[in-house]
CSV table of C-alpha atoms in Angstrom, one decimal:
chain,number,residue,atom,x,y,z
A,1,VAL,CA,-5.8,4.6,-14.5
A,2,GLN,CA,-3.6,7.2,-12.8
A,3,LEU,CA,-2.5,6.7,-9.2
A,4,GLN,CA,-0.7,9.2,-7.0
A,5,ALA,CA,0.7,8.2,-3.6
A,6,SER,CA,1.4,10.8,-0.9
A,7,GLY,CA,2.0,11.1,2.8
A,8,GLY,CA,5.4,9.7,3.3
A,9,GLY,CA,8.0,11.3,5.5
A,10,LEU,CA,10.4,10.9,8.4
A,11,VAL,CA,9.0,9.4,11.6
A,12,GLN,CA,10.4,8.1,14.8
A,13,ILE,CA,10.3,4.5,15.9
A,14,GLY,CA,6.9,3.7,17.2
A,15,GLY,CA,5.3,6.6,15.4
A,16,SER,CA,2.5,6.8,12.9
A,17,LEU,CA,2.0,7.9,9.3
A,18,ARG,CA,-1.0,7.9,7.0
A,19,LEU,CA,-0.4,7.3,3.3
A,20,SER,CA,-2.9,8.2,0.7
A,21,CYS,CA,-3.4,6.9,-2.9
A,22,ALA,CA,-5.5,9.1,-5.1
A,23,ALA,CA,-6.9,7.1,-8.1
A,24,SER,CA,-8.7,8.3,-11.2
A,25,GLU,CA,-10.9,5.3,-11.0
A,26,LEU,CA,-11.6,2.6,-8.4
A,27,THR,CA,-14.6,0.8,-9.8
A,28,SER,CA,-14.1,-3.0,-9.8
A,29,SER,CA,-10.5,-2.7,-8.8
A,30,THR,CA,-8.2,-4.0,-6.1
A,31,ILE,CA,-5.8,-1.4,-4.8
A,32,GLY,CA,-2.6,-2.7,-3.3
A,33,TRP,CA,0.3,-1.1,-1.3
A,34,PHE,CA,3.8,-2.4,-1.9
A,35,ARG,CA,7.1,-1.2,-0.6
A,36,GLN,CA,10.7,-1.4,-1.7
A,37,ALA,CA,13.7,-0.9,0.6
A,38,PRO,CA,17.1,-0.2,-0.9
A,39,GLY,CA,18.7,-3.3,-2.3
A,40,LYS,CA,15.5,-5.4,-1.8
A,41,GLU,CA,12.7,-6.6,-4.0
A,42,ARG,CA,9.3,-4.9,-4.0
A,43,GLU,CA,7.1,-6.6,-1.4
A,44,PHE,CA,3.4,-6.7,-0.7
A,45,VAL,CA,2.1,-4.7,2.2
A,46,ALA,CA,-1.7,-4.6,2.0
A,47,ALA,CA,-4.6,-4.8,-0.5
A,48,ILE,CA,-8.3,-3.8,-0.5
A,49,ARG,CA,-11.3,-4.4,-2.6
A,50,ILE,CA,-15.0,-4.3,-1.9
A,51,GLY,CA,-15.6,-6.4,1.3
A,52,SER,CA,-12.0,-7.7,1.6
A,53,THR,CA,-8.6,-6.7,2.9
A,54,LYS,CA,-5.3,-8.6,3.0
A,55,TYR,CA,-2.1,-7.8,4.9
A,56,ALA,CA,1.4,-9.0,4.9
A,57,ASP,CA,2.3,-10.8,8.1
A,58,SER,CA,5.0,-8.2,8.8
A,59,VAL,CA,2.4,-5.4,9.1
A,60,LYS,CA,-0.7,-7.2,10.4
A,61,GLY,CA,-2.0,-5.5,13.5
A,62,ARG,CA,0.0,-2.4,12.8
A,63,PHE,CA,-1.2,-1.2,9.4
A,64,THR,CA,-4.8,-0.6,8.3
A,65,ILE,CA,-5.9,-0.2,4.7
A,66,SER,CA,-9.2,1.6,3.9
A,67,LYS,CA,-11.0,3.0,1.0
A,68,GLU,CA,-13.1,6.1,0.4
A,69,THR,CA,-14.9,5.4,-2.8
A,70,ALA,CA,-16.5,8.8,-3.2
A,71,LYS,CA,-13.1,10.4,-2.9
A,72,LYS,CA,-11.4,7.7,-5.0
A,73,THR,CA,-8.8,7.4,-2.3
A,74,VAL,CA,-7.2,4.4,-0.6
A,75,SER,CA,-5.3,5.1,2.7
A,76,LEU,CA,-2.8,3.1,4.6
A,77,GLN,CA,-2.6,4.0,8.3
A,78,MET,CA,0.7,2.8,9.6
A,79,ASN,CA,1.1,2.6,13.4
A,80,SER,CA,3.9,1.4,15.6
A,81,LEU,CA,6.4,1.9,12.9
A,82,LYS,CA,9.7,0.1,12.9
A,83,PRO,CA,13.1,0.8,11.2
A,84,GLU,CA,12.4,-2.2,8.9
A,85,ASP,CA,9.3,-0.3,7.6
A,86,THR,CA,11.6,2.2,5.9
A,87,ALA,CA,11.0,2.0,2.2
A,88,VAL,CA,9.5,3.7,-0.8
A,89,TYR,CA,5.8,2.8,-0.7
A,90,TYR,CA,3.8,2.4,-3.9
A,91,CYS,CA,0.1,2.1,-4.5
A,92,ALA,CA,-1.0,0.0,-7.5
A,93,ARG,CA,-4.2,-1.3,-9.2
A,94,THR,CA,-5.2,-4.7,-10.4
A,95,ARG,CA,-8.2,-6.8,-11.3
A,96,VAL,CA,-6.5,-10.1,-10.7
A,97,VAL,CA,-8.3,-12.8,-8.6
A,98,TRP,CA,-8.1,-12.1,-4.9
A,99,SER,CA,-5.8,-15.1,-4.2
A,100,SER,CA,-3.0,-13.4,-6.3
A,101,VAL,CA,-3.2,-9.8,-5.0
A,102,SER,CA,0.1,-10.1,-3.1
A,103,ASP,CA,2.0,-10.6,-6.4
A,104,PRO,CA,3.2,-7.3,-7.8
A,105,SER,CA,3.5,-8.8,-11.3
A,106,TYR,CA,-0.3,-8.8,-11.6
A,107,TYR,CA,-0.6,-5.0,-11.1
A,108,ASN,CA,-0.8,-2.9,-14.2
A,109,ASP,CA,-1.0,0.6,-12.9
A,110,TRP,CA,1.4,2.1,-10.4
A,111,GLY,CA,1.8,5.4,-8.5
A,112,GLN,CA,5.1,7.2,-8.3
A,113,GLY,CA,6.0,6.1,-4.7
A,114,THR,CA,6.4,8.0,-1.5
A,115,LEU,CA,9.3,7.5,0.9
A,116,VAL,CA,8.8,6.5,4.5
A,117,THR,CA,11.8,6.7,6.8
A,118,VAL,CA,11.6,5.3,10.3
A,119,SER,CA,14.4,6.5,12.5
A,120,SER,CA,15.5,6.7,16.1
């Protein structure tokens, strides 16, 4: 499965960005968004599968993950952005049980990443 993330850029504090993940196949898959800031480990942001979504506590209420199955696209709408949201954002695919979707080690297919910079 090929994944391609896009939509990153430079945004001011409190601004919004919408990231997109184009997938070659979405059937029976969970798509997750992760991020990695310089010098830090990759961390879970959000995940989606049919009928379910999950968010990291740090983005809950600010980020929304959604899926357009016909377009094979998963989006991450990011609002009220903070400097600590600055990172390279990756989308990835897994078929692991839902309880483990926040663990990046269970994801087999990864996109190339898109940089989000939140600045004053």
